[in-house]
Amino acid sequence: MKTAFLASALLISSMSFACPSIDGSYTCKDERDNSFEQTIIADENSVNFLQGEFSTVMKTDGKFHAFPENQSTSYKATCQDNKLTVVQHGITDRGNGATNAFMFVTENEVRDWGYVARTKGFSEYGEIAPTSITCTRDSVKLNYVGEPQISENKIQGDKDAPITLVAYLNPSSPTYKHSLILIQKMQYNFPNKIRFIHKYSRPISGAVGNLVSNYMETIAMIAPDKLGRFTDLVRSSIVRGEGPYALEKSFNYFLERNDLLSMRTRIMLKNNAGEKQSIKDSQELSNFGINGIDSFIINGNHLYVHSPVQFIENVIKQILK
């Protein structure tokens, strides 16, 4: 069963989507129409709600099951009269200092992971919860009315756009969807200045996967022309089995050759303990000269931004000057 599930998840995550995709595939309308649909594709065994480290699956027997790696949450639900109803939900601590719910469903209401535990902090960016849910034996459809979504064809056809942001965002980040919303708003407000292409990227899973995604995200924002080379280095280091050290080395290589040094997400710190810890106190953040970032992680001597909503916004503002 586990092998079949993993194969299913890999198959779905390797598909190409016409619009920014988070959990499955989108059917998009005009980019300035505030509505779109998301259909979560099912195979004969399951519906894959979330991919990556934490995967939630609804078997086609109509029962809803969660299989996070740390087994600290569970869901039970039924599909009746085309309505998906969850009767139990759980919250998991992913071990990075942020406690997040990975999906919370009550009759026709869906909250995505990270939103339940952090609602107040994201009120500025609005809610991206589906307005209705329909389900069948083979699929669950989430219907949204919200922020304008970007049409990939429209973006690819805009050859005059002076800025291209190829964003490898980290789907495991609590602010993943809100980062998307923020960039989409910038694209919507400055259609002639930003050309945005979103890439769903989880080259590997677990802690190293988070590290890679954060690095790729940063490089995409500050040196997108270097992203391809970094991706090659990541792949080769994975093949050689060198792990996080080689990835960090690759990341530093790009940062040291970047002009936007003030926009780094890695800051050298005197942290002799070398322990991974989360710092959320705003005063501590300001002491390090960082403002507007909701959380970050100290790992060894380095500081990594975990949820770079404000970081992305600042980078785009700098570019637009």
mmCIF file of C-alpha atoms in Angstrom:
data_model
loop_
_atom_site.group_PDB
_atom_site.id
_atom_site.type_symbol
_atom_site.label_atom_id
_atom_site.label_comp_id
_atom_site.label_asym_id
_atom_site.label_seq_id
_atom_site.Cartn_x
_atom_site.Cartn_y
_atom_site.Cartn_z
ATOM 1 C CA MET A 1 0.000 0.000 0.000
ATOM 2 C CA LYS A 2 2.760 2.422 0.957
ATOM 3 C CA THR A 3 4.605 1.741 -2.308
ATOM 4 C CA ALA A 4 1.446 2.236 -4.330
ATOM 5 C CA PHE A 5 0.718 5.477 -2.540
ATOM 6 C CA LEU A 6 4.194 6.871 -3.098
ATOM 7 C CA ALA A 7 4.028 5.955 -6.759
ATOM 8 C CA SER A 8 0.687 7.716 -7.011
ATOM 9 C CA ALA A 9 2.038 10.840 -5.322
ATOM 10 C CA LEU A 10 5.069 10.936 -7.580
ATOM 11 C CA LEU A 11 2.916 10.495 -10.652
ATOM 12 C CA ILE A 12 0.655 13.369 -9.694
ATOM 13 C CA SER A 13 3.480 15.676 -8.647
ATOM 14 C CA SER A 14 5.330 15.112 -11.916
ATOM 15 C CA MET A 15 2.429 16.308 -14.050
ATOM 16 C CA SER A 16 2.583 19.725 -15.661
ATOM 17 C CA PHE A 17 -0.197 22.136 -14.802
ATOM 18 C CA ALA A 18 -1.612 25.020 -16.780
ATOM 19 C CA CYS A 19 -1.889 27.226 -13.710
ATOM 20 C CA PRO A 20 -0.065 27.561 -10.373
ATOM 21 C CA SER A 21 -0.754 24.212 -8.751
ATOM 22 C CA ILE A 22 -0.634 23.323 -5.094
ATOM 23 C CA ASP A 23 -2.409 20.039 -4.495
ATOM 24 C CA GLY A 24 -3.619 18.800 -7.854
ATOM 25 C CA SER A 25 -4.645 20.393 -11.118
ATOM 26 C CA TYR A 26 -6.394 23.664 -11.825
ATOM 27 C CA THR A 27 -8.977 24.529 -14.422
ATOM 28 C CA CYS A 28 -8.407 28.249 -14.817
ATOM 29 C CA LYS A 29 -10.639 30.917 -16.232
ATOM 30 C CA ASP A 30 -9.493 34.352 -17.369
ATOM 31 C CA GLU A 31 -6.774 35.635 -15.065
ATOM 32 C CA ARG A 32 -8.856 38.672 -14.099
ATOM 33 C CA ASP A 33 -11.895 36.590 -13.283
ATOM 34 C CA ASN A 34 -11.891 36.046 -9.526
ATOM 35 C CA SER A 35 -12.868 32.398 -9.706
ATOM 36 C CA PHE A 36 -11.158 29.139 -10.464
ATOM 37 C CA GLU A 37 -11.507 25.447 -9.777
ATOM 38 C CA GLN A 38 -9.109 22.920 -8.364
ATOM 39 C CA THR A 39 -9.691 19.261 -9.043
ATOM 40 C CA ILE A 40 -7.717 16.786 -6.986
ATOM 41 C CA ILE A 41 -7.002 13.820 -9.221
ATOM 42 C CA ALA A 42 -7.580 10.309 -7.953
ATOM 43 C CA ASP A 43 -6.278 6.979 -9.076
ATOM 44 C CA GLU A 44 -8.052 3.698 -8.396
ATOM 45 C CA ASN A 45 -6.759 3.574 -4.836
ATOM 46 C CA SER A 46 -6.772 7.067 -3.425
ATOM 47 C CA VAL A 47 -7.200 10.796 -3.765
ATOM 48 C CA ASN A 48 -3.944 12.618 -3.063
ATOM 49 C CA PHE A 49 -4.767 15.796 -1.153
ATOM 50 C CA LEU A 50 -1.297 16.917 -0.166
ATOM 51 C CA GLN A 51 2.089 15.905 -1.505
ATOM 52 C CA GLY A 52 5.601 15.906 -0.124
ATOM 53 C CA GLU A 53 6.410 15.230 3.494
ATOM 54 C CA PHE A 54 2.835 15.249 4.722
ATOM 55 C CA SER A 55 0.377 13.425 2.536
ATOM 56 C CA THR A 56 -3.315 13.192 3.160
ATOM 57 C CA VAL A 57 -5.222 10.548 1.266
ATOM 58 C CA MET A 58 -8.886 9.780 0.804
ATOM 59 C CA LYS A 59 -9.382 6.188 -0.248
ATOM 60 C CA THR A 60 -12.128 5.597 -2.731
ATOM 61 C CA ASP A 61 -14.099 3.715 -0.110
ATOM 62 C CA GLY A 62 -15.271 7.167 0.932
ATOM 63 C CA LYS A 63 -13.198 7.267 4.103
ATOM 64 C CA PHE A 64 -10.560 9.898 4.698
ATOM 65 C CA HIS A 65 -7.121 8.918 6.008
ATOM 66 C CA ALA A 66 -3.982 10.911 6.849
ATOM 67 C CA PHE A 67 -0.453 9.536 6.577
ATOM 68 C CA PRO A 68 2.015 12.145 7.861
ATOM 69 C CA GLU A 69 5.518 10.875 8.454
ATOM 70 C CA ASN A 70 5.343 11.602 12.165
ATOM 71 C CA GLN A 71 1.863 10.092 12.520
ATOM 72 C CA SER A 72 0.702 12.873 14.829
ATOM 73 C CA THR A 73 -2.603 13.697 13.196
ATOM 74 C CA SER A 74 -5.553 11.903 11.700
ATOM 75 C CA TYR A 75 -8.733 12.599 9.771
ATOM 76 C CA LYS A 76 -11.952 10.717 9.170
ATOM 77 C CA ALA A 77 -14.464 11.894 6.606
ATOM 78 C CA THR A 78 -17.283 10.802 4.383
ATOM 79 C CA CYS A 79 -18.371 11.681 0.877
ATOM 80 C CA GLN A 80 -22.153 11.872 0.905
ATOM 81 C CA ASP A 81 -24.454 13.705 -1.513
ATOM 82 C CA ASN A 82 -21.329 15.070 -3.194
ATOM 83 C CA LYS A 83 -20.320 16.818 0.043
ATOM 84 C CA LEU A 84 -17.061 16.045 1.830
ATOM 85 C CA THR A 85 -17.431 16.162 5.606
ATOM 86 C CA VAL A 86 -14.596 15.703 8.074
ATOM 87 C CA VAL A 87 -15.568 14.486 11.507
ATOM 88 C CA GLN A 88 -12.110 14.611 13.046
ATOM 89 C CA HIS A 89 -9.066 16.731 12.317
ATOM 90 C CA GLY A 90 -5.595 16.961 13.751
ATOM 91 C CA ILE A 91 -2.742 19.414 14.003
ATOM 92 C CA THR A 92 0.854 18.388 13.612
ATOM 93 C CA ASP A 93 4.104 19.991 14.731
ATOM 94 C CA ARG A 94 6.429 19.530 11.787
ATOM 95 C CA GLY A 95 9.477 19.959 13.990
ATOM 96 C CA ASN A 96 10.544 23.328 12.597
ATOM 97 C CA GLY A 97 9.059 25.541 15.259
ATOM 98 C CA ALA A 98 5.777 26.055 13.419
ATOM 99 C CA THR A 99 2.646 24.139 14.319
ATOM 100 C CA ASN A 100 0.406 23.771 11.316
ATOM 101 C CA ALA A 101 -2.807 22.034 10.394
ATOM 102 C CA PHE A 102 -2.412 20.382 7.043
ATOM 103 C CA MET A 103 -6.059 20.389 6.159
ATOM 104 C CA PHE A 104 -9.148 21.296 8.106
ATOM 105 C CA VAL A 105 -12.512 20.557 6.544
ATOM 106 C CA THR A 106 -15.920 21.030 8.094
ATOM 107 C CA GLU A 107 -18.739 20.347 5.698
ATOM 108 C CA ASN A 108 -18.243 22.991 2.991
ATOM 109 C CA GLU A 109 -15.332 24.817 4.525
ATOM 110 C CA VAL A 110 -11.665 24.104 3.855
ATOM 111 C CA ARG A 111 -8.680 25.662 5.550
ATOM 112 C CA ASP A 112 -5.312 24.721 4.188
ATOM 113 C CA TRP A 113 -2.350 23.645 6.319
ATOM 114 C CA GLY A 114 -0.684 26.494 8.110
ATOM 115 C CA TYR A 115 -3.789 28.637 7.952
ATOM 116 C CA VAL A 116 -5.666 27.362 10.981
ATOM 117 C CA ALA A 117 -2.756 27.897 13.354
ATOM 118 C CA ARG A 118 -1.717 31.217 11.868
ATOM 119 C CA THR A 119 -4.920 32.916 10.697
ATOM 120 C CA LYS A 120 -4.290 36.251 12.404
ATOM 121 C CA GLY A 121 -0.875 36.753 10.846
ATOM 122 C CA PHE A 122 -2.160 36.409 7.315
ATOM 123 C CA SER A 123 -5.338 38.486 7.414
ATOM 124 C CA GLU A 124 -3.521 41.089 5.322
ATOM 125 C CA TYR A 125 -3.229 38.697 2.402
ATOM 126 C CA GLY A 126 -6.774 37.369 2.525
ATOM 127 C CA GLU A 127 -8.070 33.859 2.778
ATOM 128 C CA ILE A 128 -7.594 31.307 0.034
ATOM 129 C CA ALA A 129 -10.192 28.808 1.169
ATOM 130 C CA PRO A 130 -12.509 27.069 -1.277
ATOM 131 C CA THR A 131 -16.070 28.332 -1.233
ATOM 132 C CA SER A 132 -17.520 24.914 -1.959
ATOM 133 C CA ILE A 133 -16.489 21.278 -2.160
ATOM 134 C CA THR A 134 -17.883 18.506 -4.302
ATOM 135 C CA CYS A 135 -16.740 14.914 -4.217
ATOM 136 C CA THR A 136 -17.316 11.741 -6.167
ATOM 137 C CA ARG A 137 -15.907 8.247 -5.937
ATOM 138 C CA ASP A 138 -12.848 9.302 -7.921
ATOM 139 C CA SER A 139 -12.186 12.942 -7.147
ATOM 140 C CA VAL A 140 -12.706 15.869 -4.834
ATOM 141 C CA LYS A 141 -13.218 19.291 -6.372
ATOM 142 C CA LEU A 142 -12.521 22.497 -4.469
ATOM 143 C CA ASN A 143 -14.172 25.595 -5.910
ATOM 144 C CA TYR A 144 -12.546 28.929 -5.119
ATOM 145 C CA VAL A 145 -13.529 32.551 -5.398
ATOM 146 C CA GLY A 146 -10.582 34.704 -4.470
ATOM 147 C CA GLU A 147 -7.490 36.376 -5.830
ATOM 148 C CA PRO A 148 -6.976 36.591 -9.598
ATOM 149 C CA GLN A 149 -4.959 33.646 -10.815
ATOM 150 C CA ILE A 150 -2.241 33.848 -13.436
ATOM 151 C CA SER A 151 -2.663 32.261 -16.830
ATOM 152 C CA GLU A 152 0.572 30.579 -17.903
ATOM 153 C CA ASN A 153 -0.259 31.135 -21.571
ATOM 154 C CA LYS A 154 -0.730 34.826 -20.929
ATOM 155 C CA ILE A 155 2.612 35.040 -19.167
ATOM 156 C CA GLN A 156 4.502 33.112 -21.814
ATOM 157 C CA GLY A 157 2.988 35.348 -24.466
ATOM 158 C CA ASP A 158 4.189 38.521 -22.770
ATOM 159 C CA LYS A 159 7.589 38.762 -24.420
ATOM 160 C CA ASP A 160 8.109 42.403 -23.449
ATOM 161 C CA ALA A 161 8.039 41.895 -19.713
ATOM 162 C CA PRO A 162 11.439 43.072 -18.403
ATOM 163 C CA ILE A 163 11.437 40.882 -15.281
ATOM 164 C CA THR A 164 11.109 37.120 -15.061
ATOM 165 C CA LEU A 165 10.651 35.471 -11.695
ATOM 166 C CA VAL A 166 10.922 31.701 -11.887
ATOM 167 C CA ALA A 167 9.841 30.865 -8.373
ATOM 168 C CA TYR A 168 10.580 27.445 -6.937
ATOM 169 C CA LEU A 169 8.410 27.907 -3.863
ATOM 170 C CA ASN A 170 8.455 25.471 -0.983
ATOM 171 C CA PRO A 171 5.090 23.694 -0.664
ATOM 172 C CA SER A 172 5.929 22.587 2.876
ATOM 173 C CA SER A 173 6.190 26.177 4.090
ATOM 174 C CA PRO A 174 3.264 27.378 6.231
ATOM 175 C CA THR A 175 3.064 30.510 4.066
ATOM 176 C CA TYR A 176 3.371 28.738 0.719
ATOM 177 C CA LYS A 177 -0.011 29.749 -0.663
ATOM 178 C CA HIS A 178 0.259 33.233 0.773
ATOM 179 C CA SER A 179 3.588 33.690 -0.990
ATOM 180 C CA LEU A 180 1.822 32.749 -4.197
ATOM 181 C CA ILE A 181 -0.981 35.217 -3.521
ATOM 182 C CA LEU A 182 1.496 37.995 -2.839
ATOM 183 C CA ILE A 183 3.419 37.468 -6.060
ATOM 184 C CA GLN A 184 0.192 37.103 -8.003
ATOM 185 C CA LYS A 185 -0.987 40.430 -6.630
ATOM 186 C CA MET A 186 2.249 42.032 -7.806
ATOM 187 C CA GLN A 187 1.804 40.475 -11.229
ATOM 188 C CA TYR A 188 -1.782 41.682 -11.338
ATOM 189 C CA ASN A 189 -0.872 45.233 -10.300
ATOM 190 C CA PHE A 190 2.190 45.478 -12.544
ATOM 191 C CA PRO A 191 1.300 43.338 -15.591
ATOM 192 C CA ASN A 192 3.917 45.029 -17.771
ATOM 193 C CA LYS A 193 6.769 44.754 -15.286
ATOM 194 C CA ILE A 194 6.732 41.228 -13.903
ATOM 195 C CA ARG A 195 6.677 37.958 -15.771
ATOM 196 C CA PHE A 196 6.026 35.270 -13.199
ATOM 197 C CA ILE A 197 6.287 31.531 -13.747
ATOM 198 C CA HIS A 198 5.664 29.217 -10.840
ATOM 199 C CA LYS A 199 7.423 25.876 -10.663
ATOM 200 C CA TYR A 200 6.305 23.162 -8.278
ATOM 201 C CA SER A 201 9.526 21.722 -6.975
ATOM 202 C CA ARG A 202 10.215 19.096 -4.368
ATOM 203 C CA PRO A 203 13.366 17.393 -5.627
ATOM 204 C CA ILE A 204 13.756 15.405 -2.421
ATOM 205 C CA SER A 205 11.776 15.074 0.783
ATOM 206 C CA GLY A 206 12.426 15.600 4.452
ATOM 207 C CA ALA A 207 14.710 18.157 6.063
ATOM 208 C CA VAL A 208 17.118 18.219 3.135
ATOM 209 C CA GLY A 209 14.171 18.788 0.809
ATOM 210 C CA ASN A 210 13.122 21.834 2.820
ATOM 211 C CA LEU A 211 16.676 23.126 2.663
ATOM 212 C CA VAL A 212 16.822 22.715 -1.107
ATOM 213 C CA SER A 213 13.450 24.361 -1.627
ATOM 214 C CA ASN A 214 14.400 27.359 0.501
ATOM 215 C CA TYR A 215 17.667 27.772 -1.382
ATOM 216 C CA MET A 216 15.969 27.494 -4.760
ATOM 217 C CA GLU A 217 13.328 29.968 -3.671
ATOM 218 C CA THR A 218 15.958 32.507 -2.687
ATOM 219 C CA ILE A 219 18.020 32.114 -5.835
ATOM 220 C CA ALA A 220 14.895 32.398 -7.962
ATOM 221 C CA MET A 221 14.143 35.749 -6.370
ATOM 222 C CA ILE A 222 17.593 37.325 -6.430
ATOM 223 C CA ALA A 223 19.442 35.535 -9.241
ATOM 224 C CA PRO A 224 16.971 33.652 -11.452
ATOM 225 C CA ASP A 225 19.513 33.270 -14.229
ATOM 226 C CA LYS A 226 21.584 31.087 -11.874
ATOM 227 C CA LEU A 227 18.736 28.770 -10.922
ATOM 228 C CA GLY A 228 19.427 26.177 -13.610
ATOM 229 C CA ARG A 229 23.044 25.816 -12.557
ATOM 230 C CA PHE A 230 22.056 25.469 -8.915
ATOM 231 C CA THR A 231 19.520 22.799 -9.806
ATOM 232 C CA ASP A 232 22.268 20.850 -11.566
ATOM 233 C CA LEU A 233 24.470 21.084 -8.487
ATOM 234 C CA VAL A 234 21.626 19.900 -6.279
ATOM 235 C CA ARG A 235 20.961 16.903 -8.494
ATOM 236 C CA SER A 236 24.612 15.942 -8.656
ATOM 237 C CA SER A 237 25.065 16.264 -4.893
ATOM 238 C CA ILE A 238 22.027 14.057 -4.332
ATOM 239 C CA VAL A 239 23.402 11.456 -6.732
ATOM 240 C CA ARG A 240 26.739 11.536 -4.926
ATOM 241 C CA GLY A 241 24.978 11.350 -1.592
ATOM 242 C CA GLU A 242 26.751 14.389 -0.192
ATOM 243 C CA GLY A 243 23.692 15.725 1.594
ATOM 244 C CA PRO A 244 23.099 19.155 3.169
ATOM 245 C CA TYR A 245 26.744 20.217 3.315
ATOM 246 C CA ALA A 246 27.110 20.173 -0.454
ATOM 247 C CA LEU A 247 23.786 21.977 -0.850
ATOM 248 C CA GLU A 248 24.844 24.708 1.547
ATOM 249 C CA LYS A 249 28.131 25.054 -0.278
ATOM 250 C CA SER A 250 26.265 25.488 -3.560
ATOM 251 C CA PHE A 251 23.941 28.045 -2.008
ATOM 252 C CA ASN A 252 26.776 30.108 -0.556
ATOM 253 C CA TYR A 253 28.472 30.098 -3.962
ATOM 254 C CA PHE A 254 25.561 31.995 -5.433
ATOM 255 C CA LEU A 255 25.051 34.344 -2.501
ATOM 256 C CA GLU A 256 28.689 35.427 -2.559
ATOM 257 C CA ARG A 257 28.367 36.388 -6.219
ATOM 258 C CA ASN A 258 25.112 38.253 -5.831
ATOM 259 C CA ASP A 259 24.721 42.022 -5.806
ATOM 260 C CA LEU A 260 21.708 42.050 -3.488
ATOM 261 C CA LEU A 261 23.726 41.111 -0.435
ATOM 262 C CA SER A 262 21.343 43.021 1.827
ATOM 263 C CA MET A 263 18.557 40.732 0.663
ATOM 264 C CA ARG A 264 20.229 37.525 1.815
ATOM 265 C CA THR A 265 18.136 35.027 3.658
ATOM 266 C CA ARG A 266 21.267 33.598 5.262
ATOM 267 C CA ILE A 267 22.906 35.673 7.981
ATOM 268 C CA MET A 268 26.016 34.649 9.824
ATOM 269 C CA LEU A 269 25.376 34.370 13.547
ATOM 270 C CA LYS A 270 27.514 33.620 16.571
ATOM 271 C CA ASN A 271 25.687 30.474 17.529
ATOM 272 C CA ASN A 272 28.199 28.156 19.081
ATOM 273 C CA ALA A 273 25.561 25.754 20.326
ATOM 274 C CA GLY A 274 24.739 24.814 16.762
ATOM 275 C CA GLU A 275 21.228 23.839 17.746
ATOM 276 C CA LYS A 276 18.208 24.204 15.543
ATOM 277 C CA GLN A 277 15.766 26.580 17.142
ATOM 278 C CA SER A 278 12.926 28.884 16.224
ATOM 279 C CA ILE A 279 12.833 32.540 17.149
ATOM 280 C CA LYS A 280 9.492 34.294 16.927
ATOM 281 C CA ASP A 281 9.896 37.268 19.247
ATOM 282 C CA SER A 282 9.718 40.466 17.213
ATOM 283 C CA GLN A 283 12.354 42.160 19.373
ATOM 284 C CA GLU A 284 14.809 39.344 18.689
ATOM 285 C CA LEU A 285 14.074 39.644 15.000
ATOM 286 C CA SER A 286 14.769 43.366 15.017
ATOM 287 C CA ASN A 287 17.975 42.771 16.966
ATOM 288 C CA PHE A 288 19.227 40.804 14.001
ATOM 289 C CA GLY A 289 18.145 43.579 11.636
ATOM 290 C CA ILE A 290 15.233 41.579 10.261
ATOM 291 C CA ASN A 291 11.725 42.991 10.122
ATOM 292 C CA GLY A 292 8.492 41.680 8.737
ATOM 293 C CA ILE A 293 9.459 38.011 8.594
ATOM 294 C CA ASP A 294 7.161 35.796 10.618
ATOM 295 C CA SER A 295 9.608 33.051 11.514
ATOM 296 C CA PHE A 296 13.090 31.826 10.837
ATOM 297 C CA ILE A 297 15.364 29.036 11.851
ATOM 298 C CA ILE A 298 18.846 29.125 13.292
ATOM 299 C CA ASN A 299 20.785 26.096 12.158
ATOM 300 C CA GLY A 300 24.430 26.012 13.161
ATOM 301 C CA ASN A 301 25.922 29.400 12.295
ATOM 302 C CA HIS A 302 23.348 30.277 9.678
ATOM 303 C CA LEU A 303 19.958 31.906 9.706
ATOM 304 C CA TYR A 304 17.409 30.696 7.202
ATOM 305 C CA VAL A 305 14.143 32.456 6.521
ATOM 306 C CA HIS A 306 11.438 29.826 6.817
ATOM 307 C CA SER A 307 8.400 31.797 5.650
ATOM 308 C CA PRO A 308 9.627 34.458 3.224
ATOM 309 C CA VAL A 309 6.425 36.362 2.498
ATOM 310 C CA GLN A 310 7.873 39.746 3.428
ATOM 311 C CA PHE A 311 11.204 38.821 1.874
ATOM 312 C CA ILE A 312 9.598 38.149 -1.503
ATOM 313 C CA GLU A 313 7.643 41.373 -1.300
ATOM 314 C CA ASN A 314 10.797 43.360 -0.503
ATOM 315 C CA VAL A 315 12.726 41.788 -3.366
ATOM 316 C CA ILE A 316 9.971 42.603 -5.841
ATOM 317 C CA LYS A 317 9.757 46.177 -4.583
ATOM 318 C CA GLN A 318 13.507 46.551 -5.055
ATOM 319 C CA ILE A 319 13.258 45.205 -8.592
ATOM 320 C CA LEU A 320 10.406 47.564 -9.446
ATOM 321 C CA LYS A 321 12.277 50.680 -8.321
#
